[in-house]
CSV table of N, CA and C and ligand atoms in Angstrom, one decimal:
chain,number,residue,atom,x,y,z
A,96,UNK,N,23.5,45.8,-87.0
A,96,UNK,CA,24.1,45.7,-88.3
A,96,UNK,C,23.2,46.4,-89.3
A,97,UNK,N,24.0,47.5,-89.6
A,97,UNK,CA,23.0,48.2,-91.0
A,97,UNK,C,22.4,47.0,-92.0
A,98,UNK,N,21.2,47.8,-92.5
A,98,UNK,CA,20.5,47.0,-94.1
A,98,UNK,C,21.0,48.0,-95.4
A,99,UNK,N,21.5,47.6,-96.4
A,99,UNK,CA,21.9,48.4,-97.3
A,99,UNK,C,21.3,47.8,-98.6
A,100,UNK,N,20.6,48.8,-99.5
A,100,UNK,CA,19.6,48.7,-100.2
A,100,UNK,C,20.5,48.4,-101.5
A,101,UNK,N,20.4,47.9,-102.5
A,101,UNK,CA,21.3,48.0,-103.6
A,101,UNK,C,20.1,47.5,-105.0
A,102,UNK,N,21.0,47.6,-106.0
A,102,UNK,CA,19.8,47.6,-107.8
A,102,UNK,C,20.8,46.8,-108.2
A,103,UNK,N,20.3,46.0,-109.3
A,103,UNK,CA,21.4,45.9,-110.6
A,103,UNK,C,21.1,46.5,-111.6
A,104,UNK,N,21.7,47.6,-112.4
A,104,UNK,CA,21.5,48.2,-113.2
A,104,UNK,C,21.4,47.4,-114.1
A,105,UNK,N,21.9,46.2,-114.7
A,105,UNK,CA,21.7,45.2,-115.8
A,105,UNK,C,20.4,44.6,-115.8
A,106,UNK,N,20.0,43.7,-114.5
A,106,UNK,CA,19.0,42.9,-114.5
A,106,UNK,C,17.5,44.1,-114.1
A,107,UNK,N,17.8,45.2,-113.1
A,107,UNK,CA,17.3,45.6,-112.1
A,107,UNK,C,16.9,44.7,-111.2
A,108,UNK,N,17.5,43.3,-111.1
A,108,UNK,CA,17.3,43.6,-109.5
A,108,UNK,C,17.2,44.1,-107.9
A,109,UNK,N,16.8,43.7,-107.6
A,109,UNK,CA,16.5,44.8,-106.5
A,109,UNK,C,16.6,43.9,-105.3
A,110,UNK,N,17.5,44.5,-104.1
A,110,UNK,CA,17.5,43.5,-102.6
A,110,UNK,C,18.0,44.2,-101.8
A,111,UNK,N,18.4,43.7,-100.6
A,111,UNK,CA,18.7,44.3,-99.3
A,111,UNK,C,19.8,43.3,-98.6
A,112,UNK,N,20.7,43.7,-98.0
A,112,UNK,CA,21.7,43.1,-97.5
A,112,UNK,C,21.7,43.4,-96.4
A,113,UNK,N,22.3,42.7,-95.4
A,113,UNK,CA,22.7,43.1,-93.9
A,113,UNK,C,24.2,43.2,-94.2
A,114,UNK,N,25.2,44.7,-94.1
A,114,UNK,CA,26.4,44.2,-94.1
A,114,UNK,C,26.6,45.0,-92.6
A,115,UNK,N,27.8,44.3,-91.9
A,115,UNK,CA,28.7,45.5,-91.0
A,115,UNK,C,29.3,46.5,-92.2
A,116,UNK,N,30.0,47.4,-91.0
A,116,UNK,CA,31.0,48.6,-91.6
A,116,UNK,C,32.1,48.4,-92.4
A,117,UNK,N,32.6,47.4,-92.4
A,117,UNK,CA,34.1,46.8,-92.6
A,117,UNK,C,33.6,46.1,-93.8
A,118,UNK,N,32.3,45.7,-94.2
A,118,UNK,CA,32.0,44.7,-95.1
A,118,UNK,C,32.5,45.2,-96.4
A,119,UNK,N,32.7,45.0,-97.8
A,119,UNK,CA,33.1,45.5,-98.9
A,119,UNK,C,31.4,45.5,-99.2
A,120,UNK,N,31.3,46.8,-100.3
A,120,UNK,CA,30.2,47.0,-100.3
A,120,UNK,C,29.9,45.7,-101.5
A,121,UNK,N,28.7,45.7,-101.8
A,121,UNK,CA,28.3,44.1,-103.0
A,121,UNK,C,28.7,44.4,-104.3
A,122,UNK,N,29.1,44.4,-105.1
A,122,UNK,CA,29.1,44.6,-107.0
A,122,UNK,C,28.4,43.9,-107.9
A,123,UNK,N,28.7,42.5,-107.5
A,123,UNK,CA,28.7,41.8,-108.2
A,123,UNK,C,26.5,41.2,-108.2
A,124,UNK,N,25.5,41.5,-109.3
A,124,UNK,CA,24.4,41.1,-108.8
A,124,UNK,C,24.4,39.6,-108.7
A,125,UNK,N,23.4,38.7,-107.5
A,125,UNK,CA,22.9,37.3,-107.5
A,125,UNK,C,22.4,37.0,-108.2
A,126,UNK,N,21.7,37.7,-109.1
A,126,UNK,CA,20.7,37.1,-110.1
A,126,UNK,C,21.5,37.1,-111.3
A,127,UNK,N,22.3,38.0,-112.5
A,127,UNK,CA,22.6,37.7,-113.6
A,127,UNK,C,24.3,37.8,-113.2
A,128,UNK,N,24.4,38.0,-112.1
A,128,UNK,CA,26.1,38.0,-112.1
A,128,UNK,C,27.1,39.0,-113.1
A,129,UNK,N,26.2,40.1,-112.9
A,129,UNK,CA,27.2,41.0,-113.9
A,129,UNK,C,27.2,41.9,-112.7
A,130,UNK,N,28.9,42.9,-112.9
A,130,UNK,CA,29.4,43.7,-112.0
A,130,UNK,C,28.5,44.9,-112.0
A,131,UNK,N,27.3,45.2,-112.0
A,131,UNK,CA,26.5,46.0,-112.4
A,131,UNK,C,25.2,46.9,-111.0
A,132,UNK,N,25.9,46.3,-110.1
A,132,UNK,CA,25.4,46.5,-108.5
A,132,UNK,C,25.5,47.7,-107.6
A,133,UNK,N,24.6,48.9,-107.9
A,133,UNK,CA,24.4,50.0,-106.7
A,133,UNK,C,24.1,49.7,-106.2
A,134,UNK,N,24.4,50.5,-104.4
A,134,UNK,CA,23.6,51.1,-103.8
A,134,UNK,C,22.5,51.9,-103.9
A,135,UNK,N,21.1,52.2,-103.2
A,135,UNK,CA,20.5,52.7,-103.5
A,135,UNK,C,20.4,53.5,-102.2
A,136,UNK,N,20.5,55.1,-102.3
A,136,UNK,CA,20.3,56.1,-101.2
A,136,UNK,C,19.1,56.8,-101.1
A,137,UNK,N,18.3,56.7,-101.9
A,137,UNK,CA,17.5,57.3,-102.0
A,137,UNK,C,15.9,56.5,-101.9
A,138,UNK,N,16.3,56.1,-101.2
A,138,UNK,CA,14.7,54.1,-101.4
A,138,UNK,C,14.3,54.4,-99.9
A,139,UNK,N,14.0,55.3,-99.2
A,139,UNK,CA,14.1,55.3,-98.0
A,139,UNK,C,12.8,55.2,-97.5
A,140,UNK,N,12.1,54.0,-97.4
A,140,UNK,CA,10.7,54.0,-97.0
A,140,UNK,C,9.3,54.7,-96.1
A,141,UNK,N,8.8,55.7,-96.7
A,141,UNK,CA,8.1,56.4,-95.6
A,141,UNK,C,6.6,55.7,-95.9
A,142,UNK,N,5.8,55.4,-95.0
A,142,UNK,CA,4.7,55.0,-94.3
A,142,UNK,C,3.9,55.7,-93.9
A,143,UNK,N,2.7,55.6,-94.7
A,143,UNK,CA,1.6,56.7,-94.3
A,143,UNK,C,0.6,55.9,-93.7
A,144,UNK,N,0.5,55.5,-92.2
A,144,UNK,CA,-0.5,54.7,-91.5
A,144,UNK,C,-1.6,55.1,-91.2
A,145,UNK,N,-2.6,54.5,-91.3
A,145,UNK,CA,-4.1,55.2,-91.0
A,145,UNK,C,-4.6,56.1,-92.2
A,146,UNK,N,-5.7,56.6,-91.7
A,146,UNK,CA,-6.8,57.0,-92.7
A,146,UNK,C,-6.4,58.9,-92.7
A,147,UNK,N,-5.3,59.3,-91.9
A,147,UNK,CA,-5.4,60.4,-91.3
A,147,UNK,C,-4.8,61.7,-92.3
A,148,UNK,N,-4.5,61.3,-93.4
A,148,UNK,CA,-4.1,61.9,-94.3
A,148,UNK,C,-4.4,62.5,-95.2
A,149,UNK,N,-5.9,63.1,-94.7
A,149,UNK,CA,-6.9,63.9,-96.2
A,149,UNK,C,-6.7,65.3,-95.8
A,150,UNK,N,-6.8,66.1,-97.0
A,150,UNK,CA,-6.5,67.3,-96.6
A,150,UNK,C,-8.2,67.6,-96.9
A,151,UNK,N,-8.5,68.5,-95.9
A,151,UNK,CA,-9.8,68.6,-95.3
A,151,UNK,C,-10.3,70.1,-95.4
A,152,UNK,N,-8.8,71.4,-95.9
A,152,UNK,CA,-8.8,72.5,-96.0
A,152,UNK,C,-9.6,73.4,-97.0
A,153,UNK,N,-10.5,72.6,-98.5
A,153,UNK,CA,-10.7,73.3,-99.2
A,153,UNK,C,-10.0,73.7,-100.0
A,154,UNK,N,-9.2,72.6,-100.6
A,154,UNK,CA,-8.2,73.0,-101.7
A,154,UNK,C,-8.7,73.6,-102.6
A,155,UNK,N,-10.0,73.2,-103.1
A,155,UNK,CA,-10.7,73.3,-104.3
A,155,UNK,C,-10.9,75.1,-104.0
A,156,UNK,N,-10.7,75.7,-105.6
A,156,UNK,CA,-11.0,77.1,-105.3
A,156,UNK,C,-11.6,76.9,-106.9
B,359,ZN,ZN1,21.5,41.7,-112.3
């Protein structure tokens, strides 16, 4: 079952849902209850693990 990211533009809240495909997407926010509830497509978590990410090239000129 997908996780689908969603905001309230009123409160900004911010959560995550499990819906199926068939689910209607959410509107309505749990926190202040106003119809004010995106999706969020663009929140897509990338993870930079370890120490392995210095650039070591000599950037400095
Ligand atoms: Zn809200």
């Amino acid at each position: 079952m997908p996780t689908y990211h969603y905001r309230c533009k009123n409160c900004g809240y911010d959560f995550t849902e499990q819906q199926s495909f068939t689910d209607d997407p959410i509107t309505v926010c749990p926190e202040c209850h106003e119809e004010q509830v995106r999706k969020v497509y663009s929140a897509v978590p990338i993870e930079f693990k370890g120490s392995g990410f210095y650039r070591t090239d000599g950037a400095k000129k």
